[in-house]
Short mmCIF file of C-alpha atoms in Angstrom, two decimals:
data_model
loop_
_atom_site.label_atom_id
_atom_site.label_comp_id
_atom_site.label_asym_id
_atom_site.label_seq_id
_atom_site.Cartn_x
_atom_site.Cartn_y
_atom_site.Cartn_z
CA UNK A 1 4.05 -9.69 20.37
CA UNK A 2 2.74 -6.93 17.68
CA UNK A 3 4.11 -4.36 20.36
CA UNK A 4 8.19 -5.41 21.03
CA UNK A 5 8.11 -6.16 17.14
CA UNK A 6 6.53 -2.55 15.83
CA UNK A 7 8.98 -1.16 18.83
CA UNK A 8 12.30 -2.84 17.82
CA UNK A 9 11.45 -1.87 14.36
CA UNK A 10 10.84 1.12 13.93
CA UNK A 11 13.24 1.69 16.22
CA UNK A 12 16.15 -0.89 13.56
CA UNK A 13 14.81 1.57 10.85
CA UNK A 14 15.67 4.96 13.32
CA UNK A 15 11.51 6.24 13.13
CA UNK A 16 10.74 8.28 16.43
CA UNK A 17 7.03 7.42 17.60
CA UNK A 18 6.37 10.77 15.44
CA UNK A 19 7.61 9.76 12.59
CA UNK A 20 5.77 6.51 12.04
CA UNK A 21 2.63 8.19 13.09
CA UNK A 22 3.06 11.14 10.30
CA UNK A 23 3.67 7.65 7.76
CA UNK A 24 1.38 5.54 9.07
CA UNK A 25 -1.97 7.97 9.08
CA UNK A 26 -2.63 8.23 12.98
CA UNK A 27 -1.59 9.87 15.83
CA UNK A 28 1.44 9.48 18.03
CA UNK A 29 0.10 8.00 20.79
CA UNK A 30 -1.24 5.74 19.02
CA UNK A 31 1.62 4.94 18.21
CA UNK A 32 2.72 4.86 22.14
CA UNK A 33 -0.37 3.21 22.80
CA UNK A 34 1.12 0.04 20.01
CA UNK A 35 3.91 -0.10 21.15
CA UNK A 36 2.82 -0.39 25.20
CA UNK A 37 0.50 -3.07 24.35
CA UNK A 38 -2.83 -0.96 25.10
CA UNK A 39 -4.83 -1.71 22.32
CA UNK A 40 -2.73 -3.12 18.69
CA UNK A 41 -3.58 -1.42 15.19
CA UNK A 42 -6.09 -3.17 12.75
CA UNK A 43 -5.31 -4.63 9.22
CA UNK A 44 -4.36 -2.48 7.72
CA UNK A 45 -2.57 -0.12 9.03
CA UNK A 46 0.22 -2.89 9.92
CA UNK A 47 0.41 -2.97 6.70
CA UNK A 48 0.61 0.57 5.25
CA UNK A 49 4.18 -0.34 7.06
CA UNK A 50 4.14 -3.59 5.98
CA UNK A 51 4.18 -1.39 2.65
CA UNK A 52 6.78 1.03 3.20
CA UNK A 53 9.35 -0.95 5.17
CA UNK A 54 9.05 -3.94 3.01
CA UNK A 55 8.25 -5.64 5.72
CA UNK A 56 5.98 -9.34 5.45
CA UNK A 57 3.08 -9.24 7.85
CA UNK A 58 4.08 -12.09 8.94
CA UNK A 59 7.24 -10.82 11.15
CA UNK A 60 3.85 -9.27 12.93
CA UNK A 61 1.01 -12.36 13.32
CA UNK A 62 3.91 -14.91 13.33
CA UNK A 63 2.23 -16.40 10.10
CA UNK A 64 5.22 -19.63 8.81
CA UNK A 65 4.65 -19.16 4.89
CA UNK A 66 4.04 -21.69 2.54
CA UNK A 67 8.07 -21.51 1.43
CA UNK A 68 9.24 -21.71 5.77
CA UNK A 69 7.49 -24.29 5.75
CA UNK A 70 8.95 -25.64 3.18
CA UNK A 71 12.79 -24.79 4.73
CA UNK A 72 11.26 -26.78 8.30
CA UNK A 73 10.17 -29.85 6.75
CA UNK A 74 13.99 -30.06 4.50
CA UNK A 75 16.19 -29.18 7.93
CA UNK A 76 13.98 -31.48 9.84
CA UNK A 77 14.90 -33.92 7.98
CA UNK A 78 18.06 -33.01 6.93
CA UNK A 79 18.79 -33.69 10.88
CA UNK A 80 17.51 -36.64 11.03
CA UNK A 81 18.59 -38.24 7.31
CA UNK A 82 22.33 -35.89 7.64
CA UNK A 83 21.39 -35.19 3.71
#
């Protein structure tokens, strides 16, 4: 979920909720709500996070990029045919 991923990434970056809130432009309580699944961040706030910390938006959305699809396709057929 977005809440779990957001909290994990914040901790990995060694940021407090307050520090992250200042960077994104929200208050600390908002970060807490996001991390606890009370509500989810708006897309524009996720983009600010991603832009500041070089995290692809797909990290949060779970979308597979075309490159990832190609890798999955190649891995699948490599497993089947041993190439």
